Every structure is written in C-alpha cells, then in structure tokens.
XYZ file of C-alpha atoms in Angstrom:
454
model
C -48.637 -4.318 -123.084
C -51.387 -6.909 -122.569
C -50.480 -9.620 -120.075
C -51.607 -13.261 -120.180
C -50.765 -16.570 -118.586
C -50.358 -18.225 -121.974
C -49.892 -17.056 -125.544
C -50.555 -19.492 -128.381
C -49.371 -18.803 -131.906
C -51.502 -20.621 -134.481
C -55.232 -21.327 -134.631
C -55.169 -24.788 -136.179
C -56.114 -28.015 -134.335
C -53.163 -27.874 -131.929
C -53.536 -24.174 -131.210
C -57.283 -23.953 -130.740
C -57.437 -27.170 -128.698
C -54.659 -25.921 -126.384
C -56.415 -22.566 -126.012
C -59.743 -24.168 -125.150
C -58.208 -26.544 -122.598
C -56.129 -23.794 -120.997
C -59.107 -21.467 -120.771
C -61.166 -24.093 -118.978
C -58.238 -24.595 -116.576
C -58.590 -20.964 -115.544
C -55.632 -19.558 -117.472
C -55.796 -16.175 -119.155
C -55.118 -17.098 -122.777
C -54.320 -15.185 -125.961
C -54.553 -17.004 -129.305
C -52.937 -15.398 -132.354
C -53.867 -16.510 -135.882
C -52.954 -14.651 -139.060
C -55.326 -16.594 -141.302
C -58.477 -18.601 -140.664
C -59.377 -20.427 -137.477
C -59.138 -24.170 -137.963
C -55.874 -24.038 -139.878
C -55.103 -26.227 -142.861
C -57.094 -29.163 -141.470
C -60.427 -27.371 -141.485
C -59.953 -25.027 -144.422
C -57.747 -26.874 -146.923
C -57.243 -30.414 -145.671
C -58.964 -32.975 -143.461
C -62.512 -31.630 -143.504
C -63.018 -30.606 -147.158
C -61.210 -33.755 -148.264
C -63.628 -35.812 -146.173
C -66.436 -33.965 -147.948
C -64.935 -35.131 -151.239
C -64.560 -38.689 -149.981
C -68.138 -38.852 -148.687
C -69.320 -38.153 -152.221
C -66.839 -40.657 -153.665
C -68.030 -43.361 -151.272
C -71.665 -42.826 -152.325
C -70.720 -43.002 -156.009
C -68.728 -46.196 -155.438
C -71.589 -47.813 -153.509
C -74.172 -46.917 -156.160
C -71.927 -48.312 -158.892
C -71.424 -51.517 -156.904
C -75.177 -51.932 -156.442
C -75.723 -51.204 -160.112
C -73.306 -54.021 -160.938
C -75.450 -56.288 -158.753
C -78.575 -55.298 -160.764
C -80.058 -53.540 -157.740
C -79.922 -50.034 -159.193
C -80.028 -51.186 -162.811
C -82.768 -48.710 -163.782
C -80.776 -45.636 -162.679
C -79.315 -43.590 -165.496
C -75.646 -42.702 -165.507
C -74.933 -39.756 -163.231
C -72.017 -37.438 -162.625
C -70.700 -35.304 -159.797
C -71.670 -31.620 -159.766
C -68.335 -30.198 -158.612
C -69.801 -26.760 -157.897
C -72.358 -28.346 -155.586
C -69.641 -30.301 -153.803
C -67.623 -27.121 -153.230
C -70.665 -25.274 -151.915
C -71.472 -28.108 -149.523
C -67.866 -28.174 -148.302
C -67.875 -24.425 -147.683
C -71.113 -24.674 -145.713
C -69.516 -27.303 -143.474
C -66.304 -25.274 -143.067
C -68.182 -22.086 -142.147
C -70.253 -23.861 -139.510
C -67.260 -25.615 -137.970
C -65.317 -22.333 -137.853
C -68.169 -20.743 -135.949
C -68.153 -23.722 -133.600
C -64.442 -23.274 -132.859
C -64.909 -19.546 -132.286
C -67.827 -20.186 -129.938
C -65.880 -22.735 -127.878
C -62.897 -20.387 -127.565
C -65.093 -17.511 -126.471
C -66.842 -19.755 -123.955
C -63.402 -20.677 -122.556
C -62.553 -16.964 -122.220
C -59.820 -16.999 -124.872
C -58.802 -13.659 -126.413
C -58.425 -14.079 -130.180
C -56.040 -11.837 -132.109
C -55.850 -11.776 -135.913
C -52.440 -10.756 -137.207
C -48.798 -11.654 -137.684
C -47.125 -12.871 -134.501
C -43.424 -12.379 -133.785
C -41.577 -13.796 -130.793
C -39.318 -11.222 -129.149
C -36.164 -12.230 -127.253
C -37.097 -13.291 -123.724
C -36.425 -10.865 -120.901
C -36.623 -11.689 -117.211
C -38.451 -14.984 -117.740
C -41.339 -13.228 -119.490
C -42.259 -13.952 -123.119
C -43.222 -11.100 -125.422
C -45.058 -11.579 -128.686
C -45.847 -8.708 -131.022
C -48.998 -8.892 -133.120
C -48.652 -6.219 -135.783
C -48.620 -3.056 -133.603
C -49.629 -4.713 -130.314
C -47.471 -6.294 -127.622
C -48.579 -9.354 -125.662
C -46.738 -10.737 -122.653
C -47.031 -14.105 -120.922
C -45.202 -16.578 -118.732
C -45.853 -19.485 -121.135
C -45.882 -19.896 -124.900
C -47.182 -22.617 -127.220
C -46.072 -22.541 -130.843
C -48.537 -24.205 -133.220
C -47.730 -22.603 -136.572
C -48.499 -25.706 -138.626
C -47.026 -26.783 -141.944
C -46.984 -25.884 -145.612
C -46.908 -27.905 -148.820
C -43.619 -29.049 -150.283
C -43.551 -27.359 -153.689
C -41.549 -28.152 -156.798
C -39.606 -25.332 -158.516
C -41.611 -25.554 -161.735
C -42.661 -22.630 -163.926
C -46.179 -23.090 -165.290
C -45.919 -20.391 -167.972
C -45.252 -22.756 -170.871
C -47.097 -25.842 -169.648
C -50.194 -27.183 -171.385
C -51.383 -28.709 -168.094
C -52.113 -27.229 -164.677
C -49.964 -27.908 -161.625
C -51.889 -27.838 -158.345
C -51.134 -28.475 -154.705
C -53.389 -29.826 -151.964
C -54.479 -26.366 -150.768
C -55.861 -25.723 -154.255
C -57.816 -28.974 -154.494
C -60.880 -27.351 -153.021
C -61.113 -24.494 -155.476
C -61.301 -26.704 -158.574
C -64.640 -25.887 -160.196
C -64.257 -28.548 -162.891
C -63.126 -32.173 -162.751
C -60.123 -32.698 -165.063
C -60.387 -35.468 -167.648
C -56.917 -36.700 -166.688
C -54.848 -36.149 -163.565
C -51.398 -37.277 -162.512
C -50.838 -37.376 -158.755
C -47.239 -37.271 -157.558
C -47.092 -38.962 -154.170
C -48.999 -41.931 -152.733
C -49.382 -40.767 -149.151
C -52.612 -39.789 -147.427
C -53.368 -36.681 -149.501
C -52.397 -38.266 -152.808
C -54.419 -41.455 -152.351
C -57.476 -39.744 -150.872
C -57.484 -37.279 -153.772
C -57.048 -40.162 -156.227
C -60.088 -41.897 -154.754
C -62.295 -38.831 -155.191
C -61.229 -37.861 -158.691
C -61.475 -41.461 -159.861
C -65.066 -41.624 -158.571
C -65.744 -38.305 -160.324
C -64.833 -39.813 -163.693
C -61.270 -38.530 -163.986
C -58.541 -40.779 -165.374
C -56.100 -40.874 -162.450
C -52.440 -41.924 -162.490
C -50.496 -42.037 -159.215
C -46.699 -41.915 -159.168
C -44.827 -43.014 -156.046
C -41.033 -43.014 -155.739
C -41.004 -45.682 -152.986
C -41.429 -49.427 -153.633
C -44.944 -49.340 -152.154
C -47.779 -46.892 -151.502
C -49.038 -45.702 -148.086
C -45.697 -45.372 -146.334
C -45.829 -46.385 -142.686
C -48.594 -48.928 -143.205
C -48.196 -52.667 -142.708
C -46.564 -53.947 -145.943
C -49.208 -56.643 -146.513
C -52.031 -54.162 -145.989
C -50.338 -51.579 -148.236
C -49.925 -54.103 -151.062
C -53.587 -55.103 -150.778
C -54.567 -51.421 -150.660
C -52.773 -50.812 -153.958
C -54.447 -53.839 -155.549
C -57.927 -52.657 -154.533
C -57.335 -49.096 -155.765
C -56.033 -50.419 -159.076
C -59.100 -52.619 -159.408
C -61.191 -49.440 -159.155
C -59.379 -48.052 -162.184
C -56.686 -45.930 -160.514
C -53.347 -46.388 -162.265
C -50.569 -46.685 -159.686
C -46.864 -46.828 -160.492
C -44.349 -47.385 -157.672
C -40.595 -46.825 -158.031
C -41.557 -43.906 -160.270
C -40.335 -40.307 -160.240
C -40.914 -37.285 -162.487
C -37.719 -36.447 -164.340
C -39.033 -33.425 -166.200
C -42.169 -31.289 -166.397
C -42.238 -30.818 -170.159
C -44.395 -28.311 -171.981
C -46.961 -30.880 -173.160
C -46.148 -33.991 -171.127
C -44.322 -35.404 -168.148
C -41.162 -37.435 -168.477
C -41.314 -40.132 -165.808
C -38.747 -42.701 -164.728
C -40.856 -45.804 -164.115
C -38.642 -48.395 -162.497
C -35.707 -47.438 -164.725
C -37.666 -46.895 -167.926
C -38.485 -43.460 -169.399
C -42.226 -42.976 -169.972
C -44.032 -39.920 -171.385
C -47.435 -39.038 -169.849
C -49.917 -36.475 -171.135
C -52.372 -35.024 -168.656
C -54.658 -32.095 -167.941
C -53.590 -31.561 -164.331
C -50.776 -32.591 -162.009
C -51.356 -32.723 -158.253
C -48.147 -32.497 -156.236
C -48.719 -34.347 -152.966
C -45.230 -35.257 -151.755
C -45.727 -34.094 -148.193
C -45.622 -31.036 -145.994
C -42.899 -29.194 -144.120
C -43.108 -27.349 -140.762
C -43.626 -23.570 -140.846
C -40.739 -22.180 -138.804
C -40.037 -18.960 -140.710
C -41.553 -15.560 -140.071
C -42.260 -15.870 -136.339
C -38.981 -14.688 -134.839
C -37.668 -18.144 -134.001
C -34.299 -17.304 -135.525
C -33.769 -14.610 -132.842
C -34.968 -16.792 -129.992
C -33.127 -19.443 -128.019
C -35.623 -22.115 -129.097
C -34.013 -25.106 -130.800
C -35.368 -25.928 -134.247
C -34.382 -26.651 -137.821
C -36.228 -27.026 -141.132
C -37.645 -30.360 -139.933
C -39.462 -28.661 -137.082
C -39.222 -27.396 -133.513
C -37.510 -29.856 -131.190
C -39.734 -31.079 -128.363
C -39.485 -33.815 -125.767
C -42.217 -36.273 -124.767
C -43.831 -33.577 -122.623
C -44.092 -31.399 -125.772
C -41.672 -28.931 -124.162
C -38.903 -27.253 -126.152
C -35.431 -26.607 -124.739
C -37.052 -23.630 -122.965
C -38.889 -24.612 -119.777
C -41.906 -22.373 -120.459
C -42.135 -22.822 -124.240
C -44.044 -25.719 -125.816
C -44.922 -26.703 -129.382
C -47.648 -28.859 -130.867
C -48.977 -29.914 -134.247
C -47.251 -30.065 -137.607
C -44.570 -27.530 -136.640
C -42.978 -30.226 -134.461
C -42.369 -32.417 -137.510
C -43.885 -35.426 -135.731
C -46.948 -37.248 -137.072
C -48.642 -34.556 -139.178
C -52.162 -35.487 -138.125
C -54.843 -33.325 -136.521
C -55.399 -35.833 -133.724
C -51.654 -35.804 -133.009
C -51.901 -32.039 -132.602
C -54.875 -32.467 -130.248
C -52.938 -34.907 -128.075
C -49.791 -32.753 -128.040
C -51.973 -29.790 -127.023
C -53.416 -31.773 -124.118
C -49.955 -32.896 -123.011
C -48.614 -29.330 -123.168
C -51.484 -27.880 -121.105
C -51.217 -30.641 -118.505
C -47.531 -29.827 -118.047
C -48.176 -26.080 -117.888
C -50.717 -26.813 -115.147
C -48.096 -28.772 -113.199
C -49.237 -32.264 -114.121
C -46.607 -34.591 -115.542
C -47.838 -35.903 -118.888
C -46.053 -37.617 -121.761
C -47.116 -38.525 -125.262
C -47.039 -42.055 -126.676
C -46.839 -41.813 -130.466
C -47.396 -45.566 -130.857
C -50.992 -45.087 -129.695
C -51.821 -42.548 -132.401
C -53.886 -44.130 -135.204
C -52.875 -43.531 -138.815
C -55.886 -43.454 -141.110
C -56.571 -43.335 -144.852
C -60.219 -42.332 -145.378
C -60.446 -43.819 -148.854
C -62.923 -46.471 -149.987
C -61.963 -48.813 -148.391
C -60.537 -47.126 -145.314
C -57.146 -48.183 -143.961
C -55.833 -47.902 -140.396
C -52.793 -48.920 -138.428
C -52.153 -48.462 -134.719
C -49.577 -49.685 -132.247
C -46.462 -51.637 -133.143
C -45.792 -53.132 -136.542
C -43.981 -56.394 -137.164
C -40.929 -54.412 -138.273
C -40.909 -52.455 -135.012
C -41.253 -55.669 -133.014
C -38.233 -57.140 -134.777
C -36.216 -53.931 -134.240
C -37.195 -53.844 -130.559
C -36.575 -57.553 -130.027
C -40.203 -58.038 -128.970
C -41.475 -61.607 -129.391
C -44.730 -61.546 -131.345
C -47.239 -63.496 -133.377
C -49.688 -62.214 -135.960
C -53.250 -63.173 -136.792
C -55.221 -62.043 -139.813
C -58.661 -62.653 -141.261
C -60.670 -61.444 -144.256
C -63.494 -59.075 -143.312
C -65.954 -61.555 -144.760
C -65.849 -63.008 -141.228
C -68.030 -60.009 -140.346
C -71.564 -60.704 -141.558
C -72.334 -56.997 -141.775
C -69.260 -56.270 -143.870
C -69.978 -59.210 -146.179
C -73.587 -58.061 -146.656
C -72.440 -54.573 -147.580
C -69.318 -55.260 -149.636
C -69.172 -58.959 -150.535
C -65.644 -60.180 -151.257
C -63.690 -56.962 -151.878
C -60.437 -58.354 -150.462
C -60.548 -56.388 -147.208
C -58.896 -57.863 -144.128
C -57.646 -57.178 -140.605
C -54.354 -58.083 -138.976
C -53.502 -58.242 -135.262
C -50.016 -58.192 -133.706
C -49.841 -59.977 -130.332
C -47.048 -60.110 -127.751
C -46.315 -63.834 -127.716
C -45.344 -63.803 -124.013
C -48.077 -61.682 -122.418
C -50.682 -62.480 -125.100
C -51.629 -58.778 -125.166
C -52.537 -56.891 -128.323
C -49.712 -54.538 -129.314
C -50.596 -53.674 -132.909
C -53.468 -53.699 -135.362
C -53.965 -52.922 -139.055
C -57.082 -53.105 -141.172
C -58.299 -52.295 -144.644
C -62.047 -52.025 -145.053
C -64.848 -49.492 -144.665
C -65.593 -48.753 -141.030
C -61.942 -49.044 -140.010
C -61.650 -45.446 -138.792
C -64.579 -45.867 -136.413
C -63.112 -48.897 -134.623
C -59.606 -47.429 -134.293
C -60.426 -46.020 -130.854
C -61.554 -49.424 -129.586
C -58.236 -50.927 -130.655
C -56.339 -48.022 -129.089
C -58.078 -48.669 -125.754
C -57.180 -52.352 -125.965
C -53.516 -51.602 -126.625
C -53.288 -48.783 -124.064
C -54.873 -50.932 -121.358
C -52.815 -53.992 -122.317
C -55.818 -56.224 -122.881
C -55.003 -59.843 -123.541
C -56.706 -61.801 -126.265
C -58.508 -63.651 -123.463
C -59.806 -60.303 -122.117
C -61.008 -59.323 -125.602
C -62.717 -62.671 -126.006
C -64.863 -61.857 -122.951
C -66.107 -58.544 -124.411
C -69.594 -58.474 -125.927
C -69.460 -57.032 -129.449
C -72.769 -55.927 -130.975
C -73.826 -58.178 -133.844
C -73.635 -57.633 -136.720
C -70.845 -55.051 -136.787
C -67.562 -54.634 -138.617
C -65.837 -54.412 -135.225
C -66.610 -58.089 -134.578
C -63.502 -58.835 -136.619
C -61.507 -57.907 -133.500
C -63.327 -60.585 -131.506
C -62.797 -63.129 -134.299
C -59.035 -62.432 -134.339
C -58.795 -62.737 -130.557
C -60.696 -66.031 -130.602
C -58.401 -67.691 -133.155
C -56.588 -70.637 -131.622
C-alpha cells in the first residue's frame, strides 16, 4: 500500500492542474491516468482544434485580401491536411512533455492504469490502480467527459459518421460535410472545413446557434458564418440516417441531404462509469458528480473538478475548480463563481460572453442598461477587417453603474476576455473604466468606447 496526502483520478486539465498546485503546496500527490496526459482538451479537443482554426483564420485573411486586390497575383491554394495533422501532433507532443515536466517538478507521482475507488474505511480513501493499492486522506475525481453518440450502424451507409475525437485523424478533407449540432465543437469544426474547401451544412435543433450566448450576438454570428458560405439550418433535426442520404426535419418540412461525412457534435456527457463510484457513498448521476461551490462532494474529503461535474465543460472551468478544491484541502475557504467564467468560440470571428446576460438580469430582478457598438469604432479592427458586422455589447447595473456582463463578436475577443473579467470581478464602474489608459490602436479600446457612451 502506497500512502499519499491526495490521490487524483484523471490527467486532463482539472486533474493535472490540481496535482501541480497540490505538489507545490507540499502535499504528497498521486495522479492516475489511464490514457494520455492532457485529457481530451490537449489530445482530441481544444488544442488540435485551435491548430485547425489557426489555419482557417490564415486562409480567410488571405481570401479577404485577395478580394481587396492586395494578393491578386497569388494562385489558388489549398490546405494540405496531412501537414496540418503533423503540425498538430508536434504541438500536442511538446505540450504533453511540458505537463509531465511540471508535474515532476511539483513532486507528483504519475501512475498509468485503470483507477477504482474502494469503499472508504476509517476515513482513509483507497484507490486500486490495476494491481497496486494507493491510500490517501483526500481524493479529487477528474475523469472528464465523453462524446454523446447516436445509435447508428455505419455498415450500410454511403457516408462516414465521425465524432469530435476523430476529427484529428481525418487525412482528407471531405467534399461535403453535415454537422449535427451548433455548439462550440460544431461551429469551430464548420469554420475549419469551410475554409478547407468543404461544403458544410450545420443542423441545429434549437431556434438559434451558440446556445448560452447573447441572442443578438448569436444571430449576428449565424449571419456572418452564412456569409462565409456555411449553410446553417436551425429548428432542424435528423429523422433518419438513410443508406445514401439523411432525412432531416427542417422547421417541420422533410428534406433529404446527401453528404460524404456527418460530424455528430451534440455535446458531451460526464464519465462516471468504471471508477467504482457505484460502490461508493459519493452522490452522482449520469449528469455528473454533485459538488458544491467549494467543489466538494457530499464526502468531506472528496472533491471533483472538470467535465465530470457536469458544469461548464471548459478547460478553464476545470482549472478554476482545481484551484478551488486545492485551496479547500489546504484549509482555505474558497468558492467558485461560474458567472466569471468566459465562454469562447474561437471561430473567425471569435465570440465571447462573460458575466450576466440580459435574461439573467431579468430573472434576478437586477436593474440594467445595455450599450453596444460596432467594432469599426476600433481603428485597428477596422483596418484589419473593414465592415464585417462585428460588435460588442456591455451590460451595466443601472444603479451602481458597474459592468456586470459583456459579449462580443470579432477577432481578438478571446484575448480581451480577461480584462473584462477583472472589471466585473472588481466591480469597476463605467467611470472607473473611462479613467483607464487603453493602448491605441487596439481592439480592446471598444471597452473604453462603450464605457464613455453617454
């Protein structure tokens, strides 16, 4: 039996961040991962998808400049998918080594294998890893999530069905692709494959794309993506995966679609099976492990972080939950504020939202006003993108005149999200923001412009 202060199950963003923090706090830590360090985010999600989107952004910018007769002498070019995959793998390998190095530097013991939680005895937690037994006073569960899959047999289909984990093994760009789901994965994939020359159709069952975004921003987002050539159909669901085509209900009308590939991107579900949870006293269901605002489960010494909690399935959410969990293990009271977690679409253009929405203000009986401006108010943005329809929107508490929410569509949005988060977290008033010196010209000046509106 090997004894530790803390055992962490799962080596994704939540798990490895918790392990690193705990190690630097002086705890003896064991991290168990049955697959690859970095989890889905590094190996099959955030990072390789950003590699795709970097290429897509360059293609879009070159095409825009060609339309302005700046690159008019450049011949037509295409994406070398094999080269993109090789570049992605190079990045993944290097980042994995970086994670491993940081864990080793923090003194974390890394175990590769299948972890199982044994029933607790005498306040001590036991986790088996294949044929080994680990014991600790504290446990963090960070087992992540898996794709929601449709029960479809591909044996008699003339098209390929793929899921997000398989996006990064495609060695050839399909000529046509249908994407089921207009969330983060679906829209980011649509942006890349559209830039790569694929004919992309997105089907979304809800009345609008980008669920959780400000409705005005989401509607504008759809308009801009459609202008790029991406076909988007809301209020649309697949009724049948036929042998040669899809039967789709588009707003009450049956439509047949032929395609070469179908990407299912309807979301992810927490991984709660296979780790012994069913024999533990930890409260959970198929929607995830139940945690409070301290990221603690119903068991005083058991915490959970990341996708397995069923909260915001974002890597930076997992990072924050990991920090909160370690602070509480170390005896510091810490609580998470989900309103301060930015939601980001890394498409071209990028889209962010942070803080309270108008809908949440109405539900919470919070008096508010909104201000919005096109990003052409930023000289830098205008010089780079002209009038692409991008804009920013600020939600202000009408009594305290503090910023409580912010949404934006436009390239550069992800990089100014932290600035907005600091403003909301520190309850800066629009007068306070007006006194800040923003470098000129920058996209972030749009924040100053919104604050200065009378």
